[in-house]
PDB file of C-alpha atoms in Angstrom:
ATOM      1  CA  UNK A 244      -9.047   0.185  11.153  1.00 79.00           C
ATOM      2  CA  UNK A 245      -7.182  -2.532   9.231  1.00 86.00           C
ATOM      3  CA  UNK A 246      -4.302  -2.522  11.721  1.00 86.00           C
ATOM      4  CA  UNK A 247      -6.403  -2.520  14.908  1.00 88.00           C
ATOM      5  CA  UNK A 248      -5.559  -5.509  17.086  1.00 90.00           C
ATOM      6  CA  UNK A 249      -2.597  -6.560  14.948  1.00 92.00           C
ATOM      7  CA  UNK A 250       0.881  -7.185  16.413  1.00 94.00           C
ATOM      8  CA  UNK A 251       3.202  -4.164  16.539  1.00 95.00           C
ATOM      9  CA  UNK A 252       5.537  -5.695  13.933  1.00 96.00           C
ATOM     10  CA  UNK A 253       2.669  -6.017  11.427  1.00 95.00           C
ATOM     11  CA  UNK A 254       1.427  -2.482  12.179  1.00 95.00           C
ATOM     12  CA  UNK A 255       4.907  -1.065  11.520  1.00 96.00           C
ATOM     13  CA  UNK A 256       5.209  -3.015   8.277  1.00 96.00           C
ATOM     14  CA  UNK A 257       1.766  -1.847   7.106  1.00 96.00           C
ATOM     15  CA  UNK A 258       2.622   1.778   7.861  1.00 96.00           C
ATOM     16  CA  UNK A 259       5.929   1.400   5.969  1.00 97.00           C
ATOM     17  CA  UNK A 260       4.053   0.055   2.922  1.00 97.00           C
ATOM     18  CA  UNK A 261       1.571   2.934   3.190  1.00 97.00           C
ATOM     19  CA  UNK A 262       4.284   5.587   3.479  1.00 98.00           C
ATOM     20  CA  UNK A 263       6.361   4.170   0.627  1.00 98.00           C
ATOM     21  CA  UNK A 264       3.440   3.713  -1.754  1.00 97.00           C
ATOM     22  CA  UNK A 265       1.854   7.109  -1.098  1.00 97.00           C
ATOM     23  CA  UNK A 266       5.303   8.662  -1.460  1.00 97.00           C
ATOM     24  CA  UNK A 267       5.665   7.459  -5.059  1.00 96.00           C
ATOM     25  CA  UNK A 268       3.361  10.177  -6.383  1.00 95.00           C
ATOM     26  CA  UNK A 269       1.296  13.009  -4.929  1.00 95.00           C
ATOM     27  CA  UNK A 270      -1.635  11.746  -7.030  1.00 94.00           C
ATOM     28  CA  UNK A 271      -1.529   8.331  -5.314  1.00 96.00           C
ATOM     29  CA  UNK A 272      -4.777   7.607  -3.480  1.00 96.00           C
ATOM     30  CA  UNK A 273      -5.386   5.293  -0.551  1.00 96.00           C
ATOM     31  CA  UNK A 274      -8.749   3.579  -0.880  1.00 95.00           C
ATOM     32  CA  UNK A 275      -9.673   1.375   2.126  1.00 95.00           C
ATOM     33  CA  UNK A 276     -12.098  -1.459   1.405  1.00 94.00           C
ATOM     34  CA  UNK A 277     -13.664  -3.980   3.783  1.00 92.00           C
ATOM     35  CA  UNK A 278     -10.907  -6.603   3.462  1.00 93.00           C
ATOM     36  CA  UNK A 279      -7.962  -4.689   1.984  1.00 95.00           C
ATOM     37  CA  UNK A 280      -6.512  -1.269   1.209  1.00 96.00           C
ATOM     38  CA  UNK A 281      -6.039  -0.274  -2.434  1.00 96.00           C
ATOM     39  CA  UNK A 282      -3.436   2.207  -3.636  1.00 96.00           C
ATOM     40  CA  UNK A 283      -4.162   3.723  -7.007  1.00 95.00           C
ATOM     41  CA  UNK A 284      -3.682   6.561  -9.440  1.00 93.00           C
ATOM     42  CA  UNK A 285      -5.840   5.892 -12.510  1.00 88.00           C
ATOM     43  CA  UNK A 286      -6.263   2.254 -11.474  1.00 91.00           C
ATOM     44  CA  UNK A 287      -5.129   0.028  -8.623  1.00 93.00           C
ATOM     45  CA  UNK A 288      -1.375  -0.464  -8.426  1.00 95.00           C
ATOM     46  CA  UNK A 289      -1.133  -2.494  -5.235  1.00 96.00           C
ATOM     47  CA  UNK A 290      -3.631  -3.830  -2.722  1.00 96.00           C
ATOM     48  CA  UNK A 291      -2.632  -4.626   0.859  1.00 96.00           C
ATOM     49  CA  UNK A 292      -4.395  -7.256   2.941  1.00 96.00           C
ATOM     50  CA  UNK A 293      -3.301  -7.144   6.578  1.00 96.00           C
ATOM     51  CA  UNK A 294      -3.434 -10.376   8.565  1.00 95.00           C
ATOM     52  CA  UNK A 295      -2.230 -11.264  12.088  1.00 95.00           C
ATOM     53  CA  UNK A 296       1.150 -12.699  11.134  1.00 96.00           C
ATOM     54  CA  UNK A 297       1.739 -11.311   7.645  1.00 97.00           C
ATOM     55  CA  UNK A 298       0.762  -8.790   5.016  1.00 97.00           C
ATOM     56  CA  UNK A 299      -0.280  -9.860   1.548  1.00 97.00           C
ATOM     57  CA  UNK A 300       0.398  -7.453  -1.298  1.00 97.00           C
ATOM     58  CA  UNK A 301      -1.405  -7.968  -4.592  1.00 96.00           C
ATOM     59  CA  UNK A 302       0.539  -6.089  -7.228  1.00 96.00           C
ATOM     60  CA  UNK A 303      -0.756  -5.285 -10.691  1.00 94.00           C
ATOM     61  CA  UNK A 304       2.045  -7.008 -12.605  1.00 95.00           C
ATOM     62  CA  UNK A 305       2.209 -10.164 -14.701  1.00 94.00           C
ATOM     63  CA  UNK A 306       4.127 -12.760 -12.655  1.00 94.00           C
ATOM     64  CA  UNK A 307       5.254 -14.433 -15.894  1.00 93.00           C
ATOM     65  CA  UNK A 308       7.405 -11.364 -16.622  1.00 93.00           C
ATOM     66  CA  UNK A 309       9.694 -12.302 -13.711  1.00 91.00           C
ATOM     67  CA  UNK A 310      11.833 -15.403 -13.642  1.00 87.00           C
ATOM     68  CA  UNK A 311      12.511 -16.616 -11.143  1.00 92.00           C
ATOM     69  CA  UNK A 312      10.057 -15.048  -8.726  1.00 92.00           C
ATOM     70  CA  UNK A 313      11.415 -14.325  -5.242  1.00 95.00           C
ATOM     71  CA  UNK A 314      10.538 -16.941  -2.608  1.00 96.00           C
ATOM     72  CA  UNK A 315       8.017 -14.567  -1.039  1.00 97.00           C
ATOM     73  CA  UNK A 316       6.079 -14.123  -4.315  1.00 96.00           C
ATOM     74  CA  UNK A 317       3.614 -16.248  -6.241  1.00 95.00           C
ATOM     75  CA  UNK A 318       1.275 -16.106  -9.209  1.00 93.00           C
ATOM     76  CA  UNK A 319      -2.345 -15.753  -8.065  1.00 93.00           C
ATOM     77  CA  UNK A 320      -3.788 -15.061 -11.515  1.00 86.00           C
ATOM     78  CA  UNK A 321      -6.105 -18.070 -11.273  1.00 84.00           C
ATOM     79  CA  UNK A 322      -6.530 -17.979  -7.484  1.00 83.00           C
ATOM     80  CA  UNK A 323      -9.369 -16.161  -5.795  1.00 78.00           C
ATOM     81  CA  UNK A 324      -8.240 -13.302  -3.547  1.00 81.00           C
ATOM     82  CA  UNK A 325      -9.222  -9.843  -2.390  1.00 80.00           C
ATOM     83  CA  UNK A 326      -7.851  -6.875  -4.277  1.00 82.00           C
ATOM     84  CA  UNK A 327      -6.391  -6.378  -7.727  1.00 85.00           C
ATOM     85  CA  UNK A 328      -3.231  -7.898  -9.121  1.00 89.00           C
ATOM     86  CA  UNK A 329      -1.867 -11.260 -10.199  1.00 93.00           C
ATOM     87  CA  UNK A 330       1.402 -11.061  -8.281  1.00 96.00           C
ATOM     88  CA  UNK A 331       1.128 -11.829  -4.565  1.00 96.00           C
ATOM     89  CA  UNK A 332       4.002 -10.944  -2.249  1.00 97.00           C
ATOM     90  CA  UNK A 333       3.964 -12.039   1.392  1.00 97.00           C
ATOM     91  CA  UNK A 334       5.565  -9.677   3.896  1.00 98.00           C
ATOM     92  CA  UNK A 335       6.621 -10.862   7.331  1.00 97.00           C
ATOM     93  CA  UNK A 336       9.771  -8.772   7.796  1.00 97.00           C
ATOM     94  CA  UNK A 337      11.244  -5.473   6.671  1.00 95.00           C
ATOM     95  CA  UNK A 338      13.624  -7.497   4.464  1.00 97.00           C
ATOM     96  CA  UNK A 339      10.566  -8.876   2.638  1.00 97.00           C
ATOM     97  CA  UNK A 340       9.344  -5.312   2.132  1.00 97.00           C
ATOM     98  CA  UNK A 341      12.730  -4.337   0.690  1.00 97.00           C
ATOM     99  CA  UNK A 342      12.221  -7.038  -1.969  1.00 97.00           C
ATOM    100  CA  UNK A 343       8.620  -5.928  -2.585  1.00 97.00           C
ATOM    101  CA  UNK A 344       9.507  -2.256  -3.162  1.00 97.00           C
ATOM    102  CA  UNK A 345      10.944  -2.921  -6.622  1.00 96.00           C
ATOM    103  CA  UNK A 346       7.714  -4.624  -7.702  1.00 96.00           C
ATOM    104  CA  UNK A 347       5.515  -1.846  -6.310  1.00 96.00           C
ATOM    105  CA  UNK A 348       7.615   0.717  -8.155  1.00 96.00           C
ATOM    106  CA  UNK A 349       7.463  -1.265 -11.422  1.00 95.00           C
ATOM    107  CA  UNK A 350       3.661  -1.481 -11.156  1.00 95.00           C
ATOM    108  CA  UNK A 351       3.502   2.243 -10.467  1.00 95.00           C
ATOM    109  CA  UNK A 352       5.670   2.983 -13.533  1.00 94.00           C
ATOM    110  CA  UNK A 353       3.587   0.644 -15.689  1.00 90.00           C
ATOM    111  CA  UNK A 354       0.163   1.853 -14.543  1.00 81.00           C
ATOM    112  CA  UNK A 355       0.472   5.441 -13.510  1.00 66.00           C
ATOM    113  CA  UNK A 356       3.951   6.822 -13.305  1.00 61.00           C
TER     114      UNK A 356
END
């Protein structure tokens, strides 16, 4: 439902995020909400908000632990947003997703892995 009407490039990116995240652990759950999709084990690890031209990932990591942050990332700890997590990563290309994978995996290891 979240990918309906989105460009093919965004659909493919969303499915890649889904496949990668669910593949981290057989206990990983996909929990669709109205505005985003949460991936969790005992608690949310990453939340994915799918828009027309990009995907926003909210990852349950402290952005202050990373210096410098990649260009596609920002601290949203004091910014209102859907989902859980203070580290926002914007995906527009598969190269962006390659950068994001390390952060998703770190959150998984910290929270549930």
